[in-house]
Every structure is written in C-alpha cells, then in structure tokens.
mmCIF file of C-alpha atoms in Angstrom:
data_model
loop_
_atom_site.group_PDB
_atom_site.id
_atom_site.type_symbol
_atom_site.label_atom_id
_atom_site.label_comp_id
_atom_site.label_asym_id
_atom_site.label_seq_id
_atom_site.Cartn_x
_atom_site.Cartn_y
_atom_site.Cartn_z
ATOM 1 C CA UNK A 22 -43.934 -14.519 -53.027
ATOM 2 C CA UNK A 23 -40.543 -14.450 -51.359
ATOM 3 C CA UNK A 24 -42.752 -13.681 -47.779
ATOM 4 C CA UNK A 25 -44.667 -17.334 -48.710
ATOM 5 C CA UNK A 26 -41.197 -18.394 -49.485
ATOM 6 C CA UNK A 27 -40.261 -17.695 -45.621
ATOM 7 C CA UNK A 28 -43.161 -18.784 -43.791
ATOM 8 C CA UNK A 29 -43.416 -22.254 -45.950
ATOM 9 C CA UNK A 30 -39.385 -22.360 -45.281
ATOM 10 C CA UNK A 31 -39.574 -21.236 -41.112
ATOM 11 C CA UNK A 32 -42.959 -23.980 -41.210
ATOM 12 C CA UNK A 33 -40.667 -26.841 -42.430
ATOM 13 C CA UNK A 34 -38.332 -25.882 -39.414
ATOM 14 C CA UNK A 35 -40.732 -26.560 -37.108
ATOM 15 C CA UNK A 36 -42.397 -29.834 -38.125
ATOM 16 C CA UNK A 37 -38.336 -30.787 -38.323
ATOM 17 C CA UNK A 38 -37.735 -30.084 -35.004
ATOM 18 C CA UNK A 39 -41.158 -31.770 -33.709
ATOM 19 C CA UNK A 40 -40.164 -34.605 -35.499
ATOM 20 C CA UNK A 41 -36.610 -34.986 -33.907
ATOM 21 C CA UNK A 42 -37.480 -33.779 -30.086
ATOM 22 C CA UNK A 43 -41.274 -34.421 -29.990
ATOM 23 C CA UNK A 44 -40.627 -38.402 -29.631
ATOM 24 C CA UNK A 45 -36.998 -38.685 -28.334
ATOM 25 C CA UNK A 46 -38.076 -36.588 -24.833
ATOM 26 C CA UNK A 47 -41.270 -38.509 -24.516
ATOM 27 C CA UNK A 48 -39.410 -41.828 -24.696
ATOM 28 C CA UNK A 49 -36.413 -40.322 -22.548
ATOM 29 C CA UNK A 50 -39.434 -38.840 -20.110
ATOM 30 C CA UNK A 51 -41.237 -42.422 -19.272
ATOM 31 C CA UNK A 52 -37.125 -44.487 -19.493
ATOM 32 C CA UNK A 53 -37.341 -46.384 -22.729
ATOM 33 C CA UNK A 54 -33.851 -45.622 -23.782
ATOM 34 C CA UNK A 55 -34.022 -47.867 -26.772
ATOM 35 C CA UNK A 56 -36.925 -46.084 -28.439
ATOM 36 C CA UNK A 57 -35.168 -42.630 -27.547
ATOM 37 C CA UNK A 58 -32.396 -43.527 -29.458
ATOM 38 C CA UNK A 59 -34.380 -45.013 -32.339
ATOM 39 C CA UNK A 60 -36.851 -41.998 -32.267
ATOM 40 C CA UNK A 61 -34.158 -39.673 -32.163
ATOM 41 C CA UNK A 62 -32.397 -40.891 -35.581
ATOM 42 C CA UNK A 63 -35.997 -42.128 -37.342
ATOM 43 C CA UNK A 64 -36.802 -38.128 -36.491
ATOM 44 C CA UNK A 65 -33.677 -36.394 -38.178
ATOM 45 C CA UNK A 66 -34.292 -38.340 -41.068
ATOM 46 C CA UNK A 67 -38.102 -37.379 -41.720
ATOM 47 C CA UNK A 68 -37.055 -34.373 -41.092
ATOM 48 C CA UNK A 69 -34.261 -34.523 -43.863
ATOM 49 C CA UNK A 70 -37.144 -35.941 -46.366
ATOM 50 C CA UNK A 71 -39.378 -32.937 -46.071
ATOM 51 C CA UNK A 72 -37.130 -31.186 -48.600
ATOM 52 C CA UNK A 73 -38.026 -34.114 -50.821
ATOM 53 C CA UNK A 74 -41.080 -32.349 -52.595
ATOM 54 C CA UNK A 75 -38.962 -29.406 -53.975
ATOM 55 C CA UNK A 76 -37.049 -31.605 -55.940
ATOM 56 C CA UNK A 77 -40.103 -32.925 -57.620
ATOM 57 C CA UNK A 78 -41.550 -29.298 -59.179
ATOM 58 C CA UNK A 79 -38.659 -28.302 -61.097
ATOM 59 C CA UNK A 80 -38.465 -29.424 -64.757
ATOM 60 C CA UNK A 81 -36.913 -28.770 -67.527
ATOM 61 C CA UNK A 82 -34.349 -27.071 -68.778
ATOM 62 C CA UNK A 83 -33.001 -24.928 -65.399
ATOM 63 C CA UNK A 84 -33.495 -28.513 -63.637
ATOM 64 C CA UNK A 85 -29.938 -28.166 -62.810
ATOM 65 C CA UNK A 86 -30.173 -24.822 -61.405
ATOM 66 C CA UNK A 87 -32.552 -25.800 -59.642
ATOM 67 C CA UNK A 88 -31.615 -28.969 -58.071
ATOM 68 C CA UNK A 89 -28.245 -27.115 -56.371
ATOM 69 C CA UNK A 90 -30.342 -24.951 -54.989
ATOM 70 C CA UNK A 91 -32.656 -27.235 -53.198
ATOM 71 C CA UNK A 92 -29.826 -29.281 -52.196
ATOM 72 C CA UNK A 93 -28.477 -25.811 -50.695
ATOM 73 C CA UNK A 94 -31.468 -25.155 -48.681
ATOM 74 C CA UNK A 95 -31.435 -28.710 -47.625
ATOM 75 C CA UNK A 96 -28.314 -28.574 -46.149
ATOM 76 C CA UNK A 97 -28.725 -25.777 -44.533
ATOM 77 C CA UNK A 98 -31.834 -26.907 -42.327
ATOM 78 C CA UNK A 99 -29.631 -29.928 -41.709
ATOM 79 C CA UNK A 100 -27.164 -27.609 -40.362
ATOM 80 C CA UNK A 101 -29.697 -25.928 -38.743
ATOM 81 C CA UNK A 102 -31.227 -29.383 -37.208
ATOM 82 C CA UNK A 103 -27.546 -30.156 -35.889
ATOM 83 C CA UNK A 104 -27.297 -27.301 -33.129
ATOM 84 C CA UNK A 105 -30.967 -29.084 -31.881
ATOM 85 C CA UNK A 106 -29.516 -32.495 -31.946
ATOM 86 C CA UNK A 107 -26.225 -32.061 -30.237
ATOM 87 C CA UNK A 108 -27.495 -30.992 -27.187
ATOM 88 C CA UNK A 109 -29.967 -34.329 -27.014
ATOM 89 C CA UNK A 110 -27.276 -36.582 -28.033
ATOM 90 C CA UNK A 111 -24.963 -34.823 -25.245
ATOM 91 C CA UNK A 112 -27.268 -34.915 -22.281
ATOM 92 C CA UNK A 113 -28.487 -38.230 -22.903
ATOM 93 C CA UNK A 114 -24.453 -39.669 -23.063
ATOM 94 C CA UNK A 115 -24.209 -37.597 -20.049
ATOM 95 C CA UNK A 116 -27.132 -39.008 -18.026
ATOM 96 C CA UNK A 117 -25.769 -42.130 -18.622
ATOM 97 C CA UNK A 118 -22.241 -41.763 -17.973
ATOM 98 C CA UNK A 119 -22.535 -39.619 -15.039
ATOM 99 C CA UNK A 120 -25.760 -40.963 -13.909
ATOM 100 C CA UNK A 121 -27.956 -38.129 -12.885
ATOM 101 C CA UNK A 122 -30.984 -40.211 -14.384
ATOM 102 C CA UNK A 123 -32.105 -43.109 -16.120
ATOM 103 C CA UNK A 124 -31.278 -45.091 -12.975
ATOM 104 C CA UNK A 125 -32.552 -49.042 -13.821
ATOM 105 C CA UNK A 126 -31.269 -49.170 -17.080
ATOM 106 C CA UNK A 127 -28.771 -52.186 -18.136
ATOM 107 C CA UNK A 128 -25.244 -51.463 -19.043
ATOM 108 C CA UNK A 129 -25.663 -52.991 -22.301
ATOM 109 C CA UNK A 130 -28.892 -51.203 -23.474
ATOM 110 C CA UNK A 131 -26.735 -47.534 -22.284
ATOM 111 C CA UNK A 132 -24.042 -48.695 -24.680
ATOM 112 C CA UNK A 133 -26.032 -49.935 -27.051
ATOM 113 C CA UNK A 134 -27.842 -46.308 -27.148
ATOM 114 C CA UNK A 135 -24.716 -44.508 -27.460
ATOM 115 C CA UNK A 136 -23.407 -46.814 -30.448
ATOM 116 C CA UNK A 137 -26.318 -45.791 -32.302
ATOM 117 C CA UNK A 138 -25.736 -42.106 -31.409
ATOM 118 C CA UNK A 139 -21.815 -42.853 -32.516
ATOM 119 C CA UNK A 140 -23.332 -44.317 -35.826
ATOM 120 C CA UNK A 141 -25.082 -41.355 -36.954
ATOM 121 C CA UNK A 142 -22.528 -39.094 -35.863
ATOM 122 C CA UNK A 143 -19.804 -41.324 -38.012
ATOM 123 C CA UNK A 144 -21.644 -41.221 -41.211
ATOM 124 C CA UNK A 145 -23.388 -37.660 -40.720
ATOM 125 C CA UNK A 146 -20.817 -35.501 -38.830
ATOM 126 C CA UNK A 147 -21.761 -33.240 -35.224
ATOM 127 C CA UNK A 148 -20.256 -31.199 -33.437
ATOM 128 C CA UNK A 149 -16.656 -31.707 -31.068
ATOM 129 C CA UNK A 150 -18.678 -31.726 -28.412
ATOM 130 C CA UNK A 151 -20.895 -34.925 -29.173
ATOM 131 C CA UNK A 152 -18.023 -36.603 -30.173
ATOM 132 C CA UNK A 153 -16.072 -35.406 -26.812
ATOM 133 C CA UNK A 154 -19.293 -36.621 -24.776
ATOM 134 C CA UNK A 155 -18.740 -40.122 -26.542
ATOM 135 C CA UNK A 156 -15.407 -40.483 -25.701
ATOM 136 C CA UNK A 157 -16.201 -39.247 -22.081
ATOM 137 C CA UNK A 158 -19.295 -42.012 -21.501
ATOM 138 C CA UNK A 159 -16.208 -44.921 -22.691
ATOM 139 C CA UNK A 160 -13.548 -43.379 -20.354
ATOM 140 C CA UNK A 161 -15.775 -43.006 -17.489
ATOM 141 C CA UNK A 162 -16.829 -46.831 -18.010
ATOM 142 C CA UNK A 163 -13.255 -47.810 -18.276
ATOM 143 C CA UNK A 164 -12.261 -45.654 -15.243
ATOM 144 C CA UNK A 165 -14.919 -47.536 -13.021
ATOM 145 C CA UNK A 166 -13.816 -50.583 -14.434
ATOM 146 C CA UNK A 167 -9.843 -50.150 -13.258
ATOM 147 C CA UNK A 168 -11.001 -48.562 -10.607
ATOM 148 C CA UNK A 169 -13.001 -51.642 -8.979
ATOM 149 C CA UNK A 170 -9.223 -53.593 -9.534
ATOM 150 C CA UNK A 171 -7.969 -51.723 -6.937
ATOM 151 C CA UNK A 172 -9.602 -52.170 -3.553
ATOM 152 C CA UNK A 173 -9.262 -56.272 -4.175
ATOM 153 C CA UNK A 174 -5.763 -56.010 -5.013
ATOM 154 C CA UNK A 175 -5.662 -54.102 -1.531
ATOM 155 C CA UNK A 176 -6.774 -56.947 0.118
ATOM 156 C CA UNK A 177 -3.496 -58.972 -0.833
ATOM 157 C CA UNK A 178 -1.653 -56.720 1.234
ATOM 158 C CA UNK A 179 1.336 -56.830 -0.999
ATOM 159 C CA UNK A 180 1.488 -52.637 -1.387
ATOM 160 C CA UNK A 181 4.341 -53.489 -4.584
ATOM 161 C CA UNK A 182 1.620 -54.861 -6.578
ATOM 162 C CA UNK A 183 -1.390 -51.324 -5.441
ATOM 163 C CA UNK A 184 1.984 -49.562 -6.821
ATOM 164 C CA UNK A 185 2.687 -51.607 -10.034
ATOM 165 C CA UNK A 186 -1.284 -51.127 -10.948
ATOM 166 C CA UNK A 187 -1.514 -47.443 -10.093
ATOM 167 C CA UNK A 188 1.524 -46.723 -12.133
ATOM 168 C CA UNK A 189 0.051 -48.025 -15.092
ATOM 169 C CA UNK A 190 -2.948 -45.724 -15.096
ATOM 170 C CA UNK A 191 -2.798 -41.835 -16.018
ATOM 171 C CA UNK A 192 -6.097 -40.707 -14.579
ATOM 172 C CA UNK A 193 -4.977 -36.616 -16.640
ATOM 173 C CA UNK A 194 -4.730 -37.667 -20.207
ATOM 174 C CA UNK A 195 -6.942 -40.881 -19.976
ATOM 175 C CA UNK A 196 -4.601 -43.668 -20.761
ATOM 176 C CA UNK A 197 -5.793 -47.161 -19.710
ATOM 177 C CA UNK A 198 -3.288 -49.921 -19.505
ATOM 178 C CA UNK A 199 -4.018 -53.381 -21.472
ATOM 179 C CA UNK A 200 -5.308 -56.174 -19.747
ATOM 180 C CA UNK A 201 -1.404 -58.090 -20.247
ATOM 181 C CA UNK A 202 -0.263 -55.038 -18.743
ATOM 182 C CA UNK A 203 -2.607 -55.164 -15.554
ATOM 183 C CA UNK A 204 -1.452 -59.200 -15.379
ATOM 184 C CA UNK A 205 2.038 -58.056 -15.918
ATOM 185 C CA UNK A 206 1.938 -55.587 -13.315
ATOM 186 C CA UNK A 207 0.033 -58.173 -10.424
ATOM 187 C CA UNK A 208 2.232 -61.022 -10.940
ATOM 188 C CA UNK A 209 4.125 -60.278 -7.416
ATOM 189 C CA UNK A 210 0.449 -61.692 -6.123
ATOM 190 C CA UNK A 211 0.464 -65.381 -4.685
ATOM 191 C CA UNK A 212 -2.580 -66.438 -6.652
ATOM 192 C CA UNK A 213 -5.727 -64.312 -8.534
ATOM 193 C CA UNK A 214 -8.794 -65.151 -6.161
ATOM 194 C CA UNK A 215 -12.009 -65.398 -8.983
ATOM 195 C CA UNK A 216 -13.030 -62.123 -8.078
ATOM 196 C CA UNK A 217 -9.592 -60.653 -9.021
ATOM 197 C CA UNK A 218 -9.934 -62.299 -11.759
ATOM 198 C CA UNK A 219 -13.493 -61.778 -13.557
ATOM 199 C CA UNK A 220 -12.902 -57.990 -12.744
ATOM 200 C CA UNK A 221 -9.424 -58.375 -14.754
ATOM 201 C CA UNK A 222 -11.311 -59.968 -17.347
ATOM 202 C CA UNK A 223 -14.437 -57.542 -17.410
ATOM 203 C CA UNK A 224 -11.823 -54.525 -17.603
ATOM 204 C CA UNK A 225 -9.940 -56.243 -20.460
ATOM 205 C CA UNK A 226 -12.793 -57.057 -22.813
ATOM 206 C CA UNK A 227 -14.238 -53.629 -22.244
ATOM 207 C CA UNK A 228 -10.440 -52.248 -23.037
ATOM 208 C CA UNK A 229 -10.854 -53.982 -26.473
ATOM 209 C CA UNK A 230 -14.266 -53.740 -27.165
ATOM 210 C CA UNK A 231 -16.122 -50.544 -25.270
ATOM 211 C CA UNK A 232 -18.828 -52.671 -24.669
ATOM 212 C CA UNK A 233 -19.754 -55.036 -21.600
ATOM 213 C CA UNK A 234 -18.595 -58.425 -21.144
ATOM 214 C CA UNK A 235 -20.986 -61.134 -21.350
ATOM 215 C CA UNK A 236 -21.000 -63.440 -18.404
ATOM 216 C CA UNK A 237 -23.899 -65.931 -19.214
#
C-alpha cells in the first residue's frame, strides 16, 4: 500500500511539472511571450488542483485528520513545484533584461510579462532570487533610461550640467534620481531641445511607474 502510495504520489509530480514547463518552453521556444507567461501561471495552478481528489475520499469522523494531512502533502509538492518555477521565472526576466533572446519583442509586452510573474510571486511567495531578478529587469530599464540623458546633455557643451546629472545617479547601490531632480540638476542649460525633453519625460514616468511611457 504505502509503495502505491509513492508511485501515485512521485506520478502526480510529474504530470505537475509537465503541466508548468511543458507549455511555458514551447511558447518561450516559437517567441509568444504573452502565452509563456499565461501558460506558466495557468500550469502551477492545475498542477496545485491535482491534490483536489484526496480531499474528496475522506469522510467521516477522522475528516479532520484527514484534511491536514492532504493539505500537508499539498504544500509540500507546491514547495516542491517552486524550485522548478524559479528558475523559469528567472531566465525569462533575464532574457529580457539582459537581452540574450527574445529579440522583437515590445517593451510593453516584456513588462507586461514580468508584472504577471511579480503577481504570482506577491500573492504566492518564491524564492530571493526571483524577486532579486525582478528588481534587476526594473533597474536595468531605468539605468538605460538615465543613461540615454546623458550623451544629449553632452551635446550642450555646458560640462556643469554632465556633472550636476552624474552626481545624482549612484550606479553601486541603484539609486535613481526623480525626474524634478534631473530638471533641477539641468537648469544651467539654455533651453531643453524636444529630444532632451521626451527622454526626461520617458525616464520620469518609468521612475514612477516601472512601466513604459505611452507616446501615442
């Protein structure tokens, strides 16, 4: 019994983890981001519901009993089903951020993607890492953001106002300056050309928001 007990138990592992990779790499494989992300979290769930059926044999008097056990075998796949997930939820942050892959897709559908991924890891909990690759893909966005400030302030040639907007950055512990600040710090400048300005713009709403700024 308890060897029927293992196989039915290491069984249910396996449809979990077909369920949770067998879609999300096929959608990462031919680029539709979206449906990764969608797969990915439609996939952990199915998974959580196969432990569903265990809760429906036990009656009675030991219902109890019973039910904190199933809920303790439950969780324990989950846990189990966490170590699998992390390391899709970190490489695809990563592939994004760092772009190794994925080339083509839009800003907004990346960020999109990793809100999802920040959703489930919000309300179910993961690992430091996932949450450190989050914070990583919005830093690396803001970083590319400031850093596209710079060469058009350049072209002012007034090197007091490069200074004022360098000092305001701290590349080590990943502070970003507001977008007053950035205004604050340019206002030695004769005049903001529309570039200059757009880019100050785009950095500022991303600042507040971690997400894109619309310019339709």
């Amino acid at each position: 019994m308890r060897t029927d007990k293992k196989k039915n138990n290491s069984l249910i592992l396996i449809i979990s983890l077909l369920l949770i990779l067998g879609p999300t790499l096929y959608f990462g494989i031919v680029g539709k981001a979206a449906e990764m992300g969608v797969a990915l979290a439609a996939g952990t769930l199915s998974a959580a519901f196969l432990h569903l059926d265990k809760l429906q044999k036990f009656k009675g008097a030991g219902i109890e009993i019973e039910l904190k056990e199933a809920v303790k075998e439950a969780q324990a796949t989950l846990e189990t089903l966490k170590d699998y997930t992390d390391p899709v939820y970190i490489s695809s942050i990563k592939i994004m951020s760092e772009g190794l892959t994925w080339e083509g897709i839009s800003e907004d559908t990346q960020h999109d993607i990793v809100r999802k991924i920040e959703k489930i890891v919000n309300n179910n909990g993961a690992s430091e890492d996932v949450s450190e690759a989050i914070k990583e893909f919005y830093n690396f966005n803001l970083t590319q953001l400031f850093d596209r400030l710079i060469p058009i302030v350049d072209g002012y040639f007034k090197p007091e106002a490069t200074k004022n907007l360098l000092l305001l950055r701290d590349r080590e512990n990943f502070i970003f300056p507001s977008e007053k600040q950035v205004r604050q710090a340019l206002e030695a400048l004769p005049h903001l050309t529309p570039d200059l300005e757009e880019s100050i713009k785009d950095y500022g709403y991303y600042k507040e928001n971690l997400y894109p700024r619309n310019h339709s």
